[in-house]
Coordinates of N, CA and C in Angstrom, one line a residue:
X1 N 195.8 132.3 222.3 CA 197.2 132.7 222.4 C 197.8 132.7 221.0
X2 N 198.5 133.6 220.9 CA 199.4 134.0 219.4 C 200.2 132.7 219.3
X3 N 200.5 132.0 218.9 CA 201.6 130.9 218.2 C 202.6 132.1 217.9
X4 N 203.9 131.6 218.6 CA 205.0 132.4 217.7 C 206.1 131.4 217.4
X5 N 206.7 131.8 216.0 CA 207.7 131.2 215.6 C 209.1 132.0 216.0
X6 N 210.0 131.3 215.1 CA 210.9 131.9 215.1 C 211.5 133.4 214.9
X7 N 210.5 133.7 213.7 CA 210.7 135.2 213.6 C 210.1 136.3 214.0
X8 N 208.9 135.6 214.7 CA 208.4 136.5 215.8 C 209.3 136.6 217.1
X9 N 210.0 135.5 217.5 CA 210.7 135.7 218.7 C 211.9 136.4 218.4
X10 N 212.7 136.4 217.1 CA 213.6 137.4 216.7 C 213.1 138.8 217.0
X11 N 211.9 138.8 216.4 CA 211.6 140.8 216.3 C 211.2 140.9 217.3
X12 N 210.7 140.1 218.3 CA 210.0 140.8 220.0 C 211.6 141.2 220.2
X13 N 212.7 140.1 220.2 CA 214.2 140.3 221.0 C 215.0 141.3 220.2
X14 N 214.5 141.5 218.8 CA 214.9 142.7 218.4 C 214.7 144.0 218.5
X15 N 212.5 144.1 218.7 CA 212.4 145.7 219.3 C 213.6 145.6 221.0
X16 N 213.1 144.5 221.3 CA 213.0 145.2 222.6 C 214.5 145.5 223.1
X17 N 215.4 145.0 222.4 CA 216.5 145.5 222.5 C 217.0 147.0 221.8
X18 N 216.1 147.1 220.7 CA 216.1 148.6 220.2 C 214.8 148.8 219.5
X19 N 214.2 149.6 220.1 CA 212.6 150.0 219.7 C 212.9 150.6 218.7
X20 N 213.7 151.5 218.5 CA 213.5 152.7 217.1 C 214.5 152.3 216.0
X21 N 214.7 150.6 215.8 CA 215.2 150.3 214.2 C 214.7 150.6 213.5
X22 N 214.8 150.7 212.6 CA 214.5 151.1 211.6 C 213.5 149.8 210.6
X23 N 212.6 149.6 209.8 CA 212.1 148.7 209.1 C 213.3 147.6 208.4
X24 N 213.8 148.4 207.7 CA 214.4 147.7 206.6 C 215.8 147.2 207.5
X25 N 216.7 147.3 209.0 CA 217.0 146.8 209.6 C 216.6 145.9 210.7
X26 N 215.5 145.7 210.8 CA 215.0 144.7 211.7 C 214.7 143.7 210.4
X27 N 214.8 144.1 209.3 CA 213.9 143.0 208.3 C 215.4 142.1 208.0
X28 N 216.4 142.8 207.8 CA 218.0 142.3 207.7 C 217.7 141.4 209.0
X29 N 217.8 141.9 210.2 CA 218.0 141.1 211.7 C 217.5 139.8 211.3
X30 N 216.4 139.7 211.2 CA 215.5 138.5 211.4 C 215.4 137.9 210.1
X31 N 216.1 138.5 208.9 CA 216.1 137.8 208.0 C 215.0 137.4 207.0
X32 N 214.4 138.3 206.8 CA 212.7 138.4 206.2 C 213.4 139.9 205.4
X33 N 212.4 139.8 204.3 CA 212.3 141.1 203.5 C 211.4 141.9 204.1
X34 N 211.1 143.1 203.9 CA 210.6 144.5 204.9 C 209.2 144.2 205.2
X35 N 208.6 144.1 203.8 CA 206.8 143.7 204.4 C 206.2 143.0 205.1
X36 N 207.1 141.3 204.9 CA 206.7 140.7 205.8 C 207.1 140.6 207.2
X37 N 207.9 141.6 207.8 CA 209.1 141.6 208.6 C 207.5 142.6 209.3
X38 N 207.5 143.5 208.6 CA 206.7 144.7 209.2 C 205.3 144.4 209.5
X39 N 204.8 143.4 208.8 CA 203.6 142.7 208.8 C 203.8 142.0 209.9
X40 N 204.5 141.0 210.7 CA 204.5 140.7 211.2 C 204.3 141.4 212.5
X41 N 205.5 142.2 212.9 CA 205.2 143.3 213.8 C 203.9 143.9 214.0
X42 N 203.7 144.4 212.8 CA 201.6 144.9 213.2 C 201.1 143.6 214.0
X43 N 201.2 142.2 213.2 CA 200.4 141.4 214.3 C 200.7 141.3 215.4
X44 N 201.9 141.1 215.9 CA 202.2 141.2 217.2 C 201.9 142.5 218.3
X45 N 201.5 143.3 217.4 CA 200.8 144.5 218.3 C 199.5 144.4 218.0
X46 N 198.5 143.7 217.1 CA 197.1 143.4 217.2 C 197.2 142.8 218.5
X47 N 197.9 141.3 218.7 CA 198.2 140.5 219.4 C 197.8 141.4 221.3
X48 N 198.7 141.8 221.2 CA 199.0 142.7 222.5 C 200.2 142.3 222.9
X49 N 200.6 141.4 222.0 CA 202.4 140.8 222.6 C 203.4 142.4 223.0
X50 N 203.2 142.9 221.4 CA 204.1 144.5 221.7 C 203.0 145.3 222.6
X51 N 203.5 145.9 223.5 CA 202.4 147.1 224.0 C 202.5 148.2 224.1
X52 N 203.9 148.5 223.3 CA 204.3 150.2 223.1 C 205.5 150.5 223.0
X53 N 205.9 151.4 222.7 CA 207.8 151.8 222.7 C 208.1 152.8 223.5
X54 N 209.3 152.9 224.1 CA 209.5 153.7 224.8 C 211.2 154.1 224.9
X55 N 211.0 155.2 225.5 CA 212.7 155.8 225.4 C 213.0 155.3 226.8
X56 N 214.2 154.4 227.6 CA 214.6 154.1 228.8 C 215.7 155.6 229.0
X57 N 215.1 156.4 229.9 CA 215.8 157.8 230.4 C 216.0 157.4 231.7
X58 N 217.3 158.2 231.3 CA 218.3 158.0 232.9 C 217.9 159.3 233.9
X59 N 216.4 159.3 234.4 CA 216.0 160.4 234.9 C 217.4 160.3 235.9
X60 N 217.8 160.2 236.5 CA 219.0 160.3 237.5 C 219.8 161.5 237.0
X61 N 220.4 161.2 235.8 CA 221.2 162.4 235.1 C 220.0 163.4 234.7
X62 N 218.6 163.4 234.8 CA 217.8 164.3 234.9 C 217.6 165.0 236.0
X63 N 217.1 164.4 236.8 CA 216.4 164.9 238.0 C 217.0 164.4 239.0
X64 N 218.3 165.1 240.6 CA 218.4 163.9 241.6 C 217.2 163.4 242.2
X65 N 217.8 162.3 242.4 CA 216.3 161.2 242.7 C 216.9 159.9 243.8
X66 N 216.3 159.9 244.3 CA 216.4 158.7 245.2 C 215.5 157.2 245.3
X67 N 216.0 156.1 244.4 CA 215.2 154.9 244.2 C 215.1 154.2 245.6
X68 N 214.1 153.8 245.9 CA 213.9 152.9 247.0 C 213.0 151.8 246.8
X69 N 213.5 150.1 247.1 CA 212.6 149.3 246.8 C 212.1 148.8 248.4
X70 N 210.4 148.4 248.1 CA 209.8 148.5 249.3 C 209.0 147.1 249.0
X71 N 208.8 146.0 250.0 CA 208.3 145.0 250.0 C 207.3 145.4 251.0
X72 N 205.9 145.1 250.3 CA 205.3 145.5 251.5 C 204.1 144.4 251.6
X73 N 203.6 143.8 252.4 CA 202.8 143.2 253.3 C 201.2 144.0 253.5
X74 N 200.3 143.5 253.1 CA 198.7 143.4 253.5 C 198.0 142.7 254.6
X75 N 197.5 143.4 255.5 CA 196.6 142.6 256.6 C 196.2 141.4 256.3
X76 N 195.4 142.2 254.9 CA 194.3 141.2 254.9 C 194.2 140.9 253.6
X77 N 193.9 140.0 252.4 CA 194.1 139.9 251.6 C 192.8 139.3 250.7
X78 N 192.1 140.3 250.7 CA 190.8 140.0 250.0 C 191.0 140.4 249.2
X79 N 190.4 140.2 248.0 CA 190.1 140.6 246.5 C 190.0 142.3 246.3
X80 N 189.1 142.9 247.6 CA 188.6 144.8 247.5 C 190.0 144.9 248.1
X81 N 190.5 144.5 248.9 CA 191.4 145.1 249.7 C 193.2 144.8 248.5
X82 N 193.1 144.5 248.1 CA 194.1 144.2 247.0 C 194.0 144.8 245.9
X83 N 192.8 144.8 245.6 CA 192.1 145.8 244.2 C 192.6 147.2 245.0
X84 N 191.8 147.8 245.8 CA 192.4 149.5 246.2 C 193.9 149.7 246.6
X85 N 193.9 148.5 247.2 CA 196.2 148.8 247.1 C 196.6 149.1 245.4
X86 N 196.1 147.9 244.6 CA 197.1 148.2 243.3 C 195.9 149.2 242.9
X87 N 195.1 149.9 243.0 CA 194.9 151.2 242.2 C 195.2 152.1 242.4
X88 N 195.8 151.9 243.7 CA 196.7 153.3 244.8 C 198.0 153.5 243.8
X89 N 198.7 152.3 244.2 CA 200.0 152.0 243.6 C 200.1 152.6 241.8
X90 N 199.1 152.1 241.2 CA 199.3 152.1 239.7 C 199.2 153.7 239.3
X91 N 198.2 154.2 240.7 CA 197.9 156.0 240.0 C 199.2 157.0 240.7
X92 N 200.0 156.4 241.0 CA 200.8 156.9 241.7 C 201.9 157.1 241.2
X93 N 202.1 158.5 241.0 CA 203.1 158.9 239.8 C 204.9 158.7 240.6
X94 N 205.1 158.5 241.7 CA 206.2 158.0 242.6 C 206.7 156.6 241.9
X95 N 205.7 155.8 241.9 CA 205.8 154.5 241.8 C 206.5 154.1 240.5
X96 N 207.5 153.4 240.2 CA 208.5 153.2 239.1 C 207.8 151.9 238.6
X97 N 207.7 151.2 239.4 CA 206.9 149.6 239.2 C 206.2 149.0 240.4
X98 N 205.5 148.2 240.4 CA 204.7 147.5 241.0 C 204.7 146.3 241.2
X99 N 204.8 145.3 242.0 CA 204.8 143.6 241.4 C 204.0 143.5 242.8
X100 N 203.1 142.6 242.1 CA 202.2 141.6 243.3 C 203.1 140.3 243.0
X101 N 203.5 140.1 244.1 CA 204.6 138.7 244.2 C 204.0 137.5 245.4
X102 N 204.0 136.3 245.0 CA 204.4 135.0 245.7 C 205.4 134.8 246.5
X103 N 204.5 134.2 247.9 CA 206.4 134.0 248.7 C 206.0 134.8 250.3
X104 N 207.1 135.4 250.6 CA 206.8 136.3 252.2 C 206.4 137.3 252.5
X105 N 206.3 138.2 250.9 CA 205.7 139.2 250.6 C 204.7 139.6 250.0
X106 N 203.8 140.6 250.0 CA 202.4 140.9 248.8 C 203.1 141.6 247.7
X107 N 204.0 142.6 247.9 CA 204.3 143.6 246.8 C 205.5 143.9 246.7
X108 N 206.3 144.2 245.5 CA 207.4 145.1 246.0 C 207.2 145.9 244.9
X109 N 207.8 146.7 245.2 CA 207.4 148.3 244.4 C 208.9 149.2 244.5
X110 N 209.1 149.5 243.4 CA 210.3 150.6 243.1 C 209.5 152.1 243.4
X111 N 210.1 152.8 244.4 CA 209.2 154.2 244.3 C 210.4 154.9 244.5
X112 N 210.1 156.1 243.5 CA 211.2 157.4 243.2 C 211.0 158.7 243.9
X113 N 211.7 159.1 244.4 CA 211.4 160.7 245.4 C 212.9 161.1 245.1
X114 N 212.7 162.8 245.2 CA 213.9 163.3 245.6 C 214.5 163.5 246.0
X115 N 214.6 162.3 247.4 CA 215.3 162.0 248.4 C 214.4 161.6 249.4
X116 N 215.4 160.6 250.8 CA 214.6 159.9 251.5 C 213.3 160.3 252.1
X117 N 213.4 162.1 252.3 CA 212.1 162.6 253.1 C 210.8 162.4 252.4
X118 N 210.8 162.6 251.5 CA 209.7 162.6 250.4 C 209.3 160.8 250.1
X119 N 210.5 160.4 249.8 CA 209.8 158.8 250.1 C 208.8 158.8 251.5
X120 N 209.3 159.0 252.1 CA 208.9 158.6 253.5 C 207.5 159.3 253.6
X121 N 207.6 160.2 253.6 CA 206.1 161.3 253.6 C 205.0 160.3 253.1
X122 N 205.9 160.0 251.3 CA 204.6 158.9 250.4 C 204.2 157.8 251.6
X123 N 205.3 157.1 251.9 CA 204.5 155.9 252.6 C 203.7 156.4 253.8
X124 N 204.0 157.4 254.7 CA 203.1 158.1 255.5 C 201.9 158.1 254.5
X125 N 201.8 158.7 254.3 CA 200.2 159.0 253.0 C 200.0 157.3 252.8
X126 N 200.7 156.8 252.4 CA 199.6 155.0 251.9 C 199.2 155.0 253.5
X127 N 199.8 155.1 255.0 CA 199.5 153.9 255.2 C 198.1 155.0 256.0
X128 N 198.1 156.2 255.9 CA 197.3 157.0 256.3 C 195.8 157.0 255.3
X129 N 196.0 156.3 254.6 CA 194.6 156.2 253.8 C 194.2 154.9 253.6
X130 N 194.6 154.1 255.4 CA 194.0 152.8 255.3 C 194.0 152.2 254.4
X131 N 195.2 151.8 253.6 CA 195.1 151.0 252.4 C 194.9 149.4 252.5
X132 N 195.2 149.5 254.1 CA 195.7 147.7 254.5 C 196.7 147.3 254.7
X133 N 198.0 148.3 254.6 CA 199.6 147.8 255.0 C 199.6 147.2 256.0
X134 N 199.7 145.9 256.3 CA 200.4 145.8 257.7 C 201.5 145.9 257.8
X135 N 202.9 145.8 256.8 CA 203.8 145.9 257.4 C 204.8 146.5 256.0
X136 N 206.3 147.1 255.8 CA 207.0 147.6 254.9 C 208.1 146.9 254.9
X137 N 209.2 146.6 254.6 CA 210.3 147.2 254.3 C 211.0 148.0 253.2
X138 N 212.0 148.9 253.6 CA 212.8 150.1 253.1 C 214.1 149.5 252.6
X139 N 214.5 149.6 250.9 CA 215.7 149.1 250.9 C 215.8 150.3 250.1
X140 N 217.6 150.8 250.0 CA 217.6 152.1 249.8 C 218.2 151.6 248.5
X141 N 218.2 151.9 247.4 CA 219.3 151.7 246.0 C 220.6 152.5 245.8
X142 N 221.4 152.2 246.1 CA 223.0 152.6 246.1 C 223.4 152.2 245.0
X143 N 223.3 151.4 244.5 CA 223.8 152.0 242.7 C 223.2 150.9 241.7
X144 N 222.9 151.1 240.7 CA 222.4 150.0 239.7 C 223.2 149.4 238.5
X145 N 223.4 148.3 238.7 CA 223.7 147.3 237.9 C 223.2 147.4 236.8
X146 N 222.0 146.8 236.6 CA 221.7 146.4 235.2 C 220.2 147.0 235.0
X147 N 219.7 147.4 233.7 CA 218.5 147.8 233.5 C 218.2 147.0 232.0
X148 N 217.3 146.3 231.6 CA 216.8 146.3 230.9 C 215.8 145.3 230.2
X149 N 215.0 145.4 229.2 CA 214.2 144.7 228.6 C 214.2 144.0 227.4
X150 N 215.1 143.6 227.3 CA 216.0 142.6 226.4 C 215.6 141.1 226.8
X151 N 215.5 140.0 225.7 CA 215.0 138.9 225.9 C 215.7 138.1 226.7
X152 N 215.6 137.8 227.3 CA 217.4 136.6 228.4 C 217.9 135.9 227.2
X153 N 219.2 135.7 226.9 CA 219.6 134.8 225.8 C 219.4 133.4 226.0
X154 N 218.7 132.4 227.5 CA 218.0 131.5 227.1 C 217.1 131.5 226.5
X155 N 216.1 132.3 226.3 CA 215.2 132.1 225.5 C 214.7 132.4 224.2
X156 N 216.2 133.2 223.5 CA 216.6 133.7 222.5 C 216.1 132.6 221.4
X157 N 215.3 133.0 220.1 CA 215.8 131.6 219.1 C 216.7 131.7 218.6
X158 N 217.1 130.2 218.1 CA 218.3 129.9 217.9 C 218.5 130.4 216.3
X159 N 219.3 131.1 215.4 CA 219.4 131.5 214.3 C 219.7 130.0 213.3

């Protein structure tokens, strides 16, 4: 496991609050001069700590869309039978996220359609290719609050 200090946890909380700073302002941020500011960053993507950048698009103002989050429940919970659920899930260009979770549930899953019919069809299709569902719930997203991948300011270091 990577050891991180201080200034590693600045620049993880600084991409991930803005991926496309610039060098020579993340090196201001965290208080390092550019090279080593930028050197750092390479290792933390040797690391695998960073694992990419990305633009957060408000497909909604793209495309209408209807989010639905779905908890969903496995019969049976063997190792093959969990492995073909999440490779269902992962190749599944609907699917927004995936979480195998602890607790009353196996999964919940954000899945995107152009409206309820088309959700509905998808989960017709999982449960029609015997994936092992035993059971769903449907919660429908009526508006969103918060999005993002920003460090929690507990865990922020302290300057």
């Amino acid at each position: 496991m990577h050891k991180l200090d201080r200034y590693d946890l600045k620049i993880l909380q600084t991409l991930a609050e803005d991926g496309r700073i610039t060098k020579s302002s993340l090196a201001e941020a965290i208080n390092l001069s550019v090279t080593p500011a930028w050197e750092r960053v390479r290792k933390l993507e040797m690391a695998g700590l960073i694992t990419g950048y990305q633009a957060q698009i408000d497909w909604g103002a793209v495309f209408k869309r209807q989010q639905v989050l779905v908890e969903i429940t496995l019969a049976r919970h063997t190792a093959q039978d969990m492995r073909r659920f999440e490779q269902r899930m992962a190749a599944a260009p609907q699917v927004a996220f995936c979480y195998a979770t602890g607790g009353g549930v196996d999964y919940l899953a954000m899945i995107q359609s152009p409206d309820i019919d088309h959700y509905q069809r998808f989960v017709d299709q999982l449960l029609l290719e015997d994936l092992g569902i035993e059971r769903y719930f449907t919660y429908i997203v009526t508006k969103t609050i918060k999005t993002s991948g920003a460090l929690p300011a507990e865990l922020a270091p302290s300057t």
